[in-house]
Amino acid sequence: MDYKDTLFLPTTDFAMRGALPQNEPARFKAWYDERKIYEKMKARRKGASVSFNIHDGPPYANGHLHIGHALNKILKDIITKTHYFFGEDIRYVPGWDCHGLPIEQQVEVKLGDKKKSLSKTQIRELCREHAREFIDVQKESFKQLGVASDWDDPYLTLKFEFEAEIYKALCQIAKKGILIERSKPVFWSWAAKSALAEAEVEYKDKEDYSIFVAFDLSGEANAKIGAKGAKAVIWTTTPWTLPANGAISLNPNEIYALTSENLILAKPLVESLVNLGITEGKIVKEFKATELEGLNAINPLNDRASKFILGEHVLMDGGTGLVHTAPGHGEDDYFVGLKYGIEVIMPVDEGGCFDQTLKIKKLFRADVVDELVGMHIFKANEKILELLGPALIKSGKFVHSYPHCWRTHKPVIYRATKQWFIAMDEPMPSGKTLRQVALEQIGGVKFYPQSGVNRLTSMIENRPDWCISRQRDWGVPIALFRDKSTKEPIFDEKILNNIYEIFKAKGADAWWQMEISELLPQDSGYKAENLEKVMDILDVWFDSGSTWKAVLQSGAYDAGKFPADMYLEGSDQHRGWFQSSLLLSCAINECAPYKSILTHGFTVDEKGQKMSKSVGNVVYPQEVAKSHGVEILRLWVAMSDYSTDLKISDNILKQVSEQYRKIRNTIRFLLASTSDLNEIETSNFTRLDRWILTRAANAFSSAEAAFRNYDFSKGFNALLNFLSADLSGIY
């Protein structure tokens, strides 16, 4: 007889080691292929009195997953499963953003010169193939993170029906009277040759010129202020915009000074300009800004008149108090120029080079203009400084925060072009503006963390009209007709509905493939020869911002109700998806598309540094799965304070692994100790037994309350403290 067979020992089949890297792939495959866990979760909660759905913010179908993707999808999965275990009917349909510049650029790189020989629809088909390839790659990677969702029927913005729904959202915006076309300066990426929205701009340091330039006053202006040979001094960091100067803006509420050097400066800034060596500071005359209003100075580059105008945007926090104004190159310049009828001159082409407008408008003198036509504006700065001659009072360089295209990472410019906008301050049929409705709706949204409400509110309060047009190939077209003679857009409902039905059946490629006569309904009342197509496409943020319509309202997906219970993305989406979704839903439905917003931070290394391949501190989810296991990655997400940036490294993951082992071995011990337990006799419980039950009830209650508030790190800390201190350490 073996004595060990006579001992009463704990026994269980639950292994001490999880062997996660070895066991998880097969387990996840069984979840999706055999057990169909998402369908089973839905079936088990069918008819529940409470439901919960997350509307997925679509990742971009380009490239492989990074640790930020893993954080986002795991957090969504934890929240979905939490609501499931609370007995709620859950829905989570994943999706992908499939249009846009990055995919088009990848295709262009592959094609090279061959692109010139292909039609728009051929290029679009190659973009579609590229997107589908990475959708499959990313989908498999997400499934390997143990995420339960409707992987068999995800939403894709490139599906024909989806493109039609995006277009229908555009039509509904048009019906509200807030879709407008106008020539206005917008952020322009000369590298991508397209307009950009606010959300597509990032700010990085850039070195620029800082120059002070003297404009001679006209005889009439000199006489008005009782001077001879006076010069208005402007300050600018963009010398290349000086040829398009149309005015000099003064602050209507400030006093201006004429110095002993015959320079006109704002009086409050004279002292600071003494420190810069612009003037000795001796004031010989003071006058109000209004005295120069409507009179002219002379542009030293081309001898064109530059009108003195008044604008509240002129500040006394730097410069000279006289602002160089080129309405084609700045938003403030544009609006103050409208008031005074200043011509909007745009001498810069889509690639950022000076064009023939220099000659047509005589923006440089005849002997030098040929050299500048075709030159990139940033390269032209040095030449312009040379041409300014003695009018250049002071020149230097400095580094400042400057807008860059977040796709090409090149500096952007302000460039006036004809674009389509969604107006923020035009009244809708309800009498309210889009800005008013959006701000009202934010008040009814729950934010996690609460600070998110301030961020989104300030962005809506201060944002300009939304430029939604792009000059590219890969996207949903702004499929509108214009009258050839008047150039007025046609918003005829019968025509718009017909195009919508065509897009549903044939996809948006039909806009390029079909003739106008084929796109018009038979009884439209319009003649095809009198119409022309708008050839711009929609900003990709319009695509993703309208996904609530196609996913939650169309009935095409089993995605839950509208508005969604939650939108969950990184904190950068206050300026992106949260905002575009809010604006489009408020324009069409006059309500927010979400009841709550949860935001998480970004992933950084253990020192808090941004991850970079060159630094070698990048953590890849696939490598974590192989070395530690996906469950360790998921526990890292759950135990981190996701409201701030999340630190991750091999050392941190090893610490999380220890916590995992503590949880696992506690479960194993409990299973082993109760393997032959049939019933519990409670009458003989000791004080210690009752104490541990009380401590357990408190810990579980605290954890549940934390989980219901999505404070998972607090909930796990309550559980781990109970396991370590009470259950293991004492009981």
XYZ file of C-alpha atoms in Angstrom:
731
model
C 0.000 0.000 0.000
C 1.220 3.487 -0.865
C 0.728 5.725 2.168
C -0.045 8.739 0.009
C -3.202 6.968 -1.166
C -4.438 7.067 2.436
C -3.974 10.817 2.789
C -6.826 13.256 2.368
C -5.196 15.760 -0.054
C -6.702 18.568 -2.117
C -7.239 17.499 -5.707
C -8.193 19.323 -8.924
C -7.711 19.128 -12.685
C -7.093 22.884 -12.771
C -3.399 23.154 -13.635
C -0.970 25.200 -11.566
C 0.472 26.840 -14.679
C -1.681 28.391 -17.353
C 0.866 27.786 -20.151
C -0.895 30.702 -21.842
C 1.290 31.110 -24.960
C 0.819 27.423 -25.758
C -2.859 27.000 -24.879
C -4.480 30.288 -25.873
C -4.380 30.022 -29.699
C -6.357 26.776 -29.679
C -8.718 28.108 -27.017
C -9.486 31.267 -28.989
C -9.977 29.286 -32.200
C -12.540 27.111 -30.409
C -14.286 30.219 -29.056
C -14.867 31.610 -32.557
C -15.141 28.488 -34.753
C -16.833 25.878 -32.579
C -18.385 27.453 -29.508
C -19.434 30.737 -31.188
C -19.138 32.539 -27.863
C -20.456 35.925 -29.017
C -23.627 34.367 -30.452
C -23.995 32.303 -27.286
C -23.632 35.414 -25.095
C -26.360 37.174 -27.085
C -28.670 34.148 -26.920
C -28.296 33.743 -23.156
C -29.267 37.361 -22.498
C -32.036 37.582 -25.064
C -35.019 39.379 -23.595
C -33.043 40.863 -20.702
C -34.632 44.014 -19.289
C -31.364 45.963 -19.634
C -29.281 46.190 -22.800
C -25.842 47.644 -23.527
C -23.981 48.369 -26.759
C -20.641 49.884 -27.654
C -20.402 51.417 -31.107
C -16.928 50.606 -32.364
C -14.696 53.457 -33.448
C -13.288 52.076 -36.685
C -9.543 51.411 -36.798
C -7.957 52.337 -40.105
C -7.526 49.410 -42.523
C -3.843 50.061 -43.146
C -0.890 48.362 -41.446
C -0.483 45.895 -38.604
C -1.749 46.228 -35.042
C 0.217 48.089 -32.385
C -0.151 47.989 -28.615
C -2.582 50.941 -28.712
C -4.975 48.898 -30.868
C -4.733 46.043 -28.343
C -5.443 48.375 -25.411
C -8.511 49.770 -27.165
C -10.084 46.483 -28.228
C -9.332 44.701 -24.935
C -10.909 47.543 -22.947
C -14.034 47.371 -25.123
C -14.149 43.599 -24.625
C -13.750 43.842 -20.840
C -16.614 46.348 -20.659
C -18.865 44.288 -22.954
C -18.258 41.132 -20.908
C -18.743 43.029 -17.641
C -22.220 44.074 -18.783
C -22.879 40.482 -19.915
C -22.023 39.120 -16.467
C -24.302 41.733 -14.931
C -27.121 40.045 -16.878
C -27.498 42.562 -19.699
C -28.260 42.011 -23.394
C -24.973 43.057 -25.041
C -24.039 44.085 -28.606
C -20.613 44.867 -30.038
C -20.101 45.004 -33.828
C -16.517 45.771 -34.906
C -15.796 47.916 -37.938
C -13.126 49.405 -40.181
C -12.481 52.792 -41.750
C -11.517 51.938 -45.315
C -11.253 55.163 -47.338
C -8.719 57.951 -47.149
C -5.285 59.239 -47.995
C -2.911 56.713 -46.328
C -4.320 53.798 -48.340
C -4.298 55.855 -51.526
C -0.684 56.837 -50.907
C 0.353 53.210 -50.356
C -1.263 52.255 -53.645
C 0.405 55.184 -55.421
C 3.820 54.114 -54.114
C 3.261 50.585 -55.458
C 2.064 51.894 -58.842
C 4.710 54.551 -59.415
C 4.435 56.050 -62.912
C 1.879 53.401 -63.858
C -0.737 55.419 -61.953
C -0.959 57.930 -64.825
C -2.291 55.248 -67.174
C -5.062 54.063 -64.821
C -8.586 55.402 -64.468
C -10.047 56.613 -61.159
C -12.115 53.450 -60.808
C -9.047 51.244 -61.405
C -7.136 53.128 -58.715
C -10.122 52.858 -56.385
C -10.290 49.089 -56.918
C -6.619 48.773 -55.961
C -7.334 50.846 -52.833
C -10.243 48.549 -52.043
C -7.992 45.468 -52.367
C -5.366 47.051 -50.105
C -7.966 47.834 -47.438
C -9.471 44.326 -47.549
C -6.022 42.770 -47.163
C -5.361 44.628 -43.931
C -8.907 44.136 -42.652
C -8.239 40.382 -42.736
C -4.825 40.810 -41.097
C -6.170 43.030 -38.324
C -9.286 40.915 -37.783
C -7.218 37.792 -37.084
C -4.969 39.759 -34.735
C -7.978 41.120 -32.814
C -9.439 37.623 -32.506
C -6.140 36.441 -31.011
C -6.695 38.954 -28.200
C -9.760 37.007 -27.046
C -12.213 39.721 -28.073
C -15.836 38.569 -28.339
C -17.762 40.384 -31.054
C -19.552 39.904 -34.367
C -16.443 39.020 -36.387
C -18.566 37.296 -39.055
C -20.338 40.532 -40.023
C -18.174 43.575 -39.224
C -19.026 46.920 -40.736
C -16.771 48.184 -43.527
C -17.102 51.703 -44.915
C -16.153 50.406 -48.380
C -19.256 48.174 -48.723
C -21.637 49.451 -51.407
C -24.558 49.796 -48.979
C -22.328 51.580 -46.467
C -21.080 54.081 -49.055
C -24.718 54.752 -49.930
C -25.547 55.456 -46.260
C -22.600 57.866 -45.972
C -23.884 59.656 -49.072
C -27.417 59.718 -47.640
C -26.057 61.450 -44.524
C -24.552 64.108 -46.801
C -27.919 64.592 -48.511
C -29.664 65.002 -45.159
C -27.104 67.643 -44.172
C -27.840 69.458 -47.444
C -31.573 69.406 -46.689
C -30.886 71.093 -43.345
C -29.452 74.064 -45.236
C -25.992 73.914 -43.633
C -24.007 72.383 -46.530
C -22.348 75.308 -48.257
C -19.697 75.779 -50.939
C -17.436 78.776 -50.796
C -13.927 79.978 -51.468
C -12.195 80.228 -48.132
C -8.701 79.636 -46.772
C -8.409 76.173 -45.256
C -5.601 74.005 -44.000
C -4.003 72.698 -47.166
C -1.523 69.845 -47.401
C 0.652 70.649 -50.398
C 2.338 67.246 -49.905
C -1.012 65.414 -50.220
C -2.490 68.041 -52.584
C -5.699 68.194 -50.576
C -7.629 70.265 -48.070
C -7.497 69.101 -44.449
C -9.924 69.273 -41.539
C -8.923 70.417 -38.048
C -8.711 66.794 -36.921
C -6.150 66.021 -39.642
C -3.679 68.597 -38.359
C -1.009 67.981 -35.722
C 1.342 70.558 -34.241
C 5.106 70.095 -34.298
C 8.097 72.399 -34.010
C 9.184 74.192 -37.189
C 11.889 76.757 -37.852
C 10.589 79.888 -39.576
C 11.653 83.393 -40.430
C 10.663 86.288 -38.191
C 10.732 89.494 -40.226
C 9.757 93.128 -39.765
C 8.860 94.881 -43.034
C 8.206 98.581 -43.696
C 5.375 99.585 -46.060
C 5.596 103.196 -47.318
C 2.420 105.192 -46.727
C 0.605 106.729 -49.666
C 0.617 110.513 -49.957
C -2.975 110.699 -48.718
C -2.197 108.541 -45.671
C 0.881 110.635 -44.845
C -1.189 113.787 -45.057
C -3.918 112.347 -42.842
C -1.563 111.837 -39.898
C 0.572 114.882 -40.662
C 3.707 112.988 -41.639
C 6.200 112.783 -44.513
C 7.690 109.487 -45.630
C 6.089 107.467 -42.834
C 6.299 103.666 -42.946
C 3.869 101.123 -41.524
C 5.837 98.249 -39.962
C 4.343 94.750 -40.093
C 5.716 91.543 -38.586
C 5.279 88.129 -40.197
C 6.638 84.583 -40.005
C 5.507 83.722 -43.553
C 7.426 85.894 -46.043
C 5.972 83.842 -48.919
C 2.492 85.305 -48.221
C 3.637 88.927 -48.701
C 3.016 89.007 -52.488
C -0.700 88.324 -51.792
C -0.958 91.083 -49.175
C -4.132 93.131 -49.616
C -4.348 95.072 -46.374
C -2.785 96.016 -43.064
C -5.037 95.443 -40.044
C -5.001 97.775 -37.023
C -6.723 97.335 -33.678
C -9.630 99.814 -33.572
C -9.274 100.311 -29.805
C -5.552 101.090 -29.652
C -3.430 104.209 -30.028
C -0.701 104.139 -32.700
C 2.582 106.046 -32.634
C 4.872 107.651 -35.204
C 8.472 107.317 -34.025
C 11.485 109.504 -34.742
C 12.543 106.948 -37.398
C 9.225 107.655 -39.203
C 7.912 104.200 -38.267
C 4.267 103.565 -37.394
C 3.870 101.115 -34.486
C 1.207 100.348 -31.885
C 2.003 102.481 -28.846
C 1.681 99.593 -26.299
C 4.386 97.660 -28.198
C 6.967 100.422 -28.648
C 8.925 99.463 -25.531
C 9.237 95.809 -26.561
C 10.305 96.879 -30.066
C 13.055 99.039 -28.547
C 14.457 95.827 -27.026
C 14.421 94.223 -30.491
C 16.301 97.146 -32.032
C 13.414 98.178 -34.297
C 13.175 101.694 -32.856
C 14.849 103.927 -30.308
C 11.400 104.518 -28.838
C 11.071 108.280 -29.305
C 7.416 109.027 -30.148
C 6.813 112.174 -32.185
C 3.074 111.764 -32.741
C 0.158 109.649 -31.516
C -3.118 108.975 -33.349
C -6.121 106.662 -33.320
C -6.248 103.637 -35.630
C -9.455 104.999 -37.163
C -7.533 107.897 -38.741
C -5.861 105.534 -41.222
C -8.929 103.359 -41.948
C -9.568 103.076 -45.691
C -6.263 104.716 -46.689
C -3.347 102.877 -48.251
C 0.235 101.788 -47.753
C 2.407 100.425 -50.580
C 3.573 96.787 -50.761
C 7.379 96.964 -51.239
C 7.414 93.758 -53.340
C 5.046 94.913 -56.081
C 3.960 98.525 -55.420
C 0.343 97.389 -55.046
C -1.918 99.261 -52.640
C -2.374 97.745 -49.175
C -5.466 99.161 -47.467
C -5.534 100.039 -43.761
C -8.451 98.214 -42.126
C -9.610 97.610 -38.550
C -9.899 94.224 -36.871
C -10.462 92.939 -33.341
C -8.103 90.037 -34.096
C -5.103 92.386 -33.861
C -3.559 91.736 -30.443
C -0.928 93.538 -28.398
C 0.944 90.411 -27.287
C 3.694 90.610 -29.901
C 4.680 91.920 -33.302
C 4.073 95.588 -34.095
C 0.294 95.898 -33.749
C -0.005 96.197 -37.544
C -0.962 92.846 -39.062
C -0.051 91.871 -42.623
C -3.354 90.711 -44.116
C -3.617 88.296 -47.044
C -7.236 86.998 -47.166
C -6.236 83.913 -49.167
C -3.748 82.789 -46.529
C -5.480 83.059 -43.155
C -8.871 82.706 -41.532
C -8.755 85.966 -39.550
C -7.445 87.720 -42.687
C -10.291 86.247 -44.716
C -13.093 87.373 -42.401
C -11.770 90.881 -41.822
C -11.118 91.126 -45.576
C -14.741 90.208 -46.337
C -15.896 93.164 -44.290
C -13.781 95.571 -46.359
C -14.075 93.852 -49.747
C -10.368 92.975 -49.936
C -9.646 90.726 -52.931
C -8.809 87.094 -52.128
C -5.634 86.460 -54.143
C -4.302 82.900 -54.322
C -0.982 82.597 -56.207
C -0.101 79.129 -54.807
C -0.978 75.895 -56.629
C -2.078 72.588 -55.051
C 1.542 71.426 -54.724
C 2.653 74.504 -52.787
C 4.367 76.309 -55.686
C 3.779 79.836 -56.968
C 1.677 79.789 -60.152
C 0.931 82.143 -63.046
C -1.198 84.326 -60.744
C 2.083 86.091 -59.912
C 2.148 87.402 -63.490
C -1.585 87.936 -63.949
C -1.935 89.977 -60.746
C 1.566 91.522 -61.028
C 2.522 90.312 -57.547
C 6.230 90.718 -58.307
C 7.995 93.158 -60.561
C 8.380 92.105 -64.183
C 12.149 91.607 -64.017
C 11.979 88.894 -61.304
C 8.556 87.264 -61.610
C 9.640 84.489 -64.044
C 12.175 83.203 -61.541
C 9.476 82.783 -58.881
C 6.733 81.116 -60.953
C 6.937 77.378 -60.228
C 9.126 77.816 -57.126
C 7.987 76.129 -53.895
C 6.797 78.758 -51.439
C 9.125 77.660 -48.627
C 12.120 77.859 -50.981
C 10.969 81.312 -52.120
C 11.356 82.838 -48.655
C 15.053 83.682 -49.127
C 14.416 85.278 -52.525
C 11.585 87.381 -51.094
C 13.818 88.635 -48.289
C 16.381 89.632 -50.900
C 13.758 91.459 -52.989
C 12.467 93.416 -49.980
C 15.800 95.261 -49.873
C 15.795 98.242 -47.466
C 12.113 97.589 -46.619
C 13.322 94.615 -44.568
C 13.993 96.239 -41.192
C 14.930 93.108 -39.269
C 15.165 89.399 -40.061
C 15.836 86.338 -37.948
C 14.774 82.728 -37.410
C 12.949 81.060 -34.577
C 11.361 77.701 -33.727
C 7.640 77.548 -32.967
C 4.726 75.122 -32.900
C 3.334 74.877 -36.429
C 0.514 72.844 -38.034
C 1.563 69.729 -39.954
C -0.424 67.201 -42.009
C -0.778 64.156 -39.759
C -0.637 61.821 -42.769
C 2.382 63.185 -44.665
C 3.948 64.891 -41.600
C 4.796 67.913 -43.782
C 3.996 71.516 -42.785
C 0.605 72.698 -44.035
C -0.393 76.100 -45.344
C -3.544 78.184 -45.407
C -4.793 78.284 -48.974
C -8.053 79.721 -50.281
C -9.852 77.279 -52.561
C -13.468 76.467 -53.295
C -14.477 73.837 -50.745
C -17.593 72.325 -49.189
C -18.329 73.148 -45.561
C -20.793 72.164 -42.877
C -21.708 75.501 -41.316
C -21.553 75.703 -37.539
C -23.518 78.941 -37.116
C -26.196 78.861 -39.852
C -29.711 78.239 -38.458
C -31.208 74.831 -39.229
C -34.965 74.300 -39.762
C -35.378 74.061 -35.975
C -34.057 77.625 -35.663
C -30.948 76.491 -33.766
C -27.421 76.366 -35.162
C -25.363 73.182 -35.253
C -23.020 74.632 -32.636
C -25.930 75.348 -30.280
C -27.430 71.859 -30.637
C -24.052 70.135 -30.165
C -23.264 72.122 -27.016
C -26.719 71.378 -25.583
C -26.340 67.649 -26.277
C -22.916 67.398 -24.626
C -24.636 68.284 -21.356
C -26.560 65.009 -21.422
C -23.533 62.765 -22.067
C -21.731 60.897 -19.265
C -17.935 61.157 -19.531
C -15.300 58.756 -18.183
C -13.176 60.503 -16.955
C -15.392 63.523 -16.279
C -12.723 65.948 -17.517
C -13.552 64.868 -21.077
C -16.650 67.086 -21.064
C -14.536 70.243 -20.797
C -12.268 69.186 -23.619
C -15.060 68.359 -26.055
C -17.059 71.451 -25.073
C -14.170 73.848 -25.692
C -13.480 72.252 -29.062
C -17.088 72.640 -30.187
C -17.224 76.216 -28.859
C -14.144 77.299 -30.783
C -14.128 75.194 -33.932
C -14.620 76.802 -37.360
C -16.958 75.509 -40.058
C -16.090 71.919 -40.993
C -14.359 71.604 -44.374
C -15.579 68.207 -45.632
C -14.257 68.184 -49.231
C -11.039 66.512 -50.370
C -9.332 66.511 -53.755
C -8.465 62.809 -53.912
C -9.684 59.559 -55.497
C -10.290 57.090 -52.663
C -13.429 58.057 -50.791
C -17.167 58.640 -51.035
C -17.850 61.316 -53.660
C -19.690 64.536 -52.909
C -22.094 63.325 -55.570
C -23.854 66.561 -56.446
C -24.577 68.225 -59.777
C -23.971 71.864 -60.580
C -25.755 73.998 -63.141
C -23.052 74.704 -65.757
C -24.116 78.283 -66.312
C -24.775 79.447 -62.748
C -22.431 76.985 -60.952
C -25.194 76.535 -58.356
C -25.437 73.047 -56.768
C -28.606 71.013 -57.384
C -30.213 69.666 -54.189
C -33.230 68.096 -55.889
C -34.507 65.292 -53.642
C -35.527 63.068 -56.544
C -31.996 63.226 -57.993
C -30.313 62.633 -54.629
C -32.524 59.597 -53.909
C -31.766 58.150 -57.342
C -28.006 58.435 -56.818
C -28.413 56.843 -53.371
C -30.161 53.821 -54.905
C -27.452 53.538 -57.598
C -24.721 53.619 -54.934
C -26.519 50.884 -52.953
C -26.513 48.628 -55.985
C -23.216 49.532 -57.679
C -21.149 51.354 -55.082
C -19.816 54.893 -55.206
C -17.598 54.033 -58.194
C -20.728 54.644 -60.260
C -20.154 58.397 -59.887
C -17.072 58.087 -62.106
C -18.249 55.184 -64.263
C -21.674 56.498 -65.322
C -22.629 59.473 -67.453
C -24.752 62.286 -66.023
C -27.686 61.149 -68.184
C -27.474 57.674 -66.595
C -27.351 59.092 -63.071
C -30.426 61.291 -63.522
C -33.880 59.811 -62.874
C -36.039 59.695 -66.031
C -38.449 62.385 -64.901
C -35.889 64.675 -63.252
C -36.764 67.736 -65.347
C -33.054 68.505 -65.875
C -31.021 68.155 -69.059
C -27.726 66.292 -68.667
C -25.892 68.678 -71.003
C -26.672 71.588 -68.651
C -25.137 69.906 -65.616
C -21.636 69.053 -64.375
C -20.415 66.775 -61.596
C -18.745 67.828 -58.353
C -15.565 65.738 -58.397
C -14.415 66.130 -54.762
C -14.672 63.316 -52.223
C -15.712 63.480 -48.566
C -13.309 63.953 -45.679
C -12.744 60.477 -44.200
C -13.880 61.903 -40.829
C -17.313 62.326 -42.431
C -17.236 58.580 -43.215
C -16.442 57.524 -39.665
C -18.526 60.312 -38.125
C -21.650 58.961 -39.836
C -21.130 55.260 -38.975
C -23.876 55.463 -36.319
C -26.308 55.914 -39.220
C -25.244 52.873 -41.233
C -24.602 50.606 -38.229
C -27.199 51.602 -35.619
C -30.055 53.043 -37.700
C -30.113 51.240 -41.052
C -31.128 47.820 -39.683
C -28.283 46.164 -41.637
C -26.395 45.158 -38.467
C -27.367 43.533 -35.184
C -25.542 46.296 -33.335
C -28.025 47.486 -30.709
C -29.985 50.652 -30.372
C -29.368 54.297 -31.266
C -27.985 56.283 -29.564
C -25.215 53.920 -28.508
C -24.658 53.375 -24.808
C -20.953 54.061 -25.218
C -18.275 55.355 -27.558
C -14.787 54.341 -26.363
C -11.536 55.589 -27.934
C -8.245 57.296 -27.176
C -8.302 60.812 -25.731
C -7.192 62.262 -29.090
C -10.651 61.485 -30.486
C -12.188 64.513 -28.739
C -10.922 66.404 -31.788
C -11.653 63.497 -34.131
C -14.303 60.785 -34.031
C -16.218 61.912 -30.929
C -16.568 65.376 -32.453
C -17.378 64.390 -36.052
C -19.957 61.840 -34.828
C -21.562 64.427 -32.546
C -21.761 67.078 -35.258
C -23.298 64.798 -37.891
C -25.821 63.290 -35.484
C -26.793 66.706 -34.122
C -27.205 68.017 -37.672
C -29.389 65.101 -38.789
C -31.073 63.868 -35.579
C -30.561 66.882 -33.282
C -29.233 64.509 -30.620
C -25.878 63.016 -29.619
C -25.121 59.545 -31.047
C -23.867 58.302 -27.665
C -24.997 58.263 -24.030
C -21.479 58.027 -22.647
C -17.889 58.556 -23.763
C -14.960 56.697 -22.240
C -11.438 57.738 -23.164
C -8.107 56.086 -22.532
C -4.567 57.412 -22.713
C -1.697 56.331 -24.917
C 0.812 53.536 -24.358
C 4.325 54.554 -23.282
C 7.397 52.690 -22.037
C 8.158 52.150 -18.339
C 9.929 55.530 -18.188
C 6.908 57.308 -19.633
C 8.594 57.846 -23.011
C 6.759 57.654 -26.326
C 7.348 54.368 -28.130
C 9.671 54.556 -31.123
C 11.266 51.935 -33.364
C 14.495 53.945 -33.475
C 14.687 54.031 -29.661
C 13.856 50.321 -29.503
C 11.189 50.615 -26.793
C 8.202 49.440 -28.859
C 6.081 46.658 -27.342
C 4.139 44.559 -29.868
C 0.971 42.699 -28.788
C 1.958 39.643 -30.833
C 5.260 39.370 -28.952
C 3.534 39.743 -25.575
C 1.173 36.909 -26.565
C 4.151 34.660 -27.375
C 6.225 35.505 -24.298
C 3.634 36.051 -21.542
C 0.210 35.219 -22.971
C -2.776 37.322 -23.988
C -4.355 36.963 -20.546
C -1.391 38.842 -19.066
C -1.908 41.632 -21.616
C -5.604 41.758 -20.742
C -4.851 41.844 -17.008
C -2.357 44.678 -17.644
C -5.196 46.659 -19.291
C -7.604 45.908 -16.434
C -5.124 46.796 -13.683
C -3.926 50.051 -15.295
C -5.394 53.511 -14.823
C -6.458 53.871 -18.445
C -7.511 57.517 -17.977
C -3.839 58.520 -18.235
C -0.989 57.213 -20.379
C -0.352 53.518 -19.710
C 3.192 52.286 -19.074
C 4.169 48.909 -20.477
C 7.438 46.985 -20.638
C 8.699 43.467 -20.085
C 9.354 44.263 -16.413
C 5.827 45.590 -15.932
C 4.369 42.523 -17.656
C 6.393 40.251 -15.341
C 4.832 42.032 -12.357
C 1.373 41.543 -13.872
C 2.228 37.853 -14.389
C 2.858 37.541 -10.647
C -0.577 38.985 -9.942
C -2.066 36.543 -12.440
C -0.339 33.624 -10.710
C -1.720 34.800 -7.373
C -5.272 34.798 -8.750
C -4.807 31.483 -10.550
C -3.263 29.640 -7.600
C -5.947 30.932 -5.250
C -8.616 29.586 -7.604
C -6.707 26.286 -7.859
C -6.440 25.955 -4.077
C -10.151 26.664 -3.619
C -11.144 24.178 -6.336
C -8.844 21.525 -4.903
C -10.077 22.045 -1.336
C -13.735 21.760 -2.347
C -13.422 19.009 -4.972
C -15.485 16.521 -2.902
C -17.804 19.080 -1.336
C -21.477 18.127 -1.663
C -23.106 20.435 0.866
C -22.173 23.055 3.457
C -23.285 22.954 7.087
C -23.409 26.596 8.180
C -24.421 26.073 11.822
C -20.911 25.213 12.936
C -19.191 28.195 11.261
C -16.579 29.714 13.545
C -16.065 33.413 14.081
C -13.172 33.183 11.633
C -15.450 31.590 9.011
C -17.997 34.359 9.454
C -15.250 36.981 9.344
C -13.858 35.751 5.990
C -17.357 35.636 4.501
C -17.927 39.233 5.588
C -14.567 40.295 4.165
C -15.352 38.456 0.924
C -18.767 40.107 0.623
C -17.197 43.526 1.155
C -14.441 42.861 -1.394
C -16.868 41.539 -4.003
C -19.240 44.445 -3.424
C -16.400 46.967 -3.790
C -15.143 45.244 -6.934
C -18.614 45.162 -8.493
C -19.212 48.838 -7.736
C -15.837 49.715 -9.285
C -16.519 47.565 -12.360
C -19.930 49.168 -12.857
C -18.149 52.522 -12.912
C -15.484 51.129 -15.299
C -12.817 51.635 -12.619
C -11.263 48.226 -13.219
C -7.919 48.936 -11.548
C -9.733 49.835 -8.314
C -11.875 46.693 -8.572
C -8.879 44.406 -9.138
C -6.993 46.025 -6.264
C -9.919 45.270 -3.954
C -9.915 41.621 -5.081
C -6.148 41.203 -4.869
C -5.982 42.782 -1.436
C -8.651 40.350 -0.264
C -6.854 37.348 -1.786
C -3.448 38.283 -0.383
C -4.196 39.843 2.991
C -7.399 38.113 4.123
C -7.832 34.811 2.312
C -4.182 33.783 1.955
C -2.565 35.760 4.749
C -5.073 34.966 7.521
C -7.808 32.499 6.651
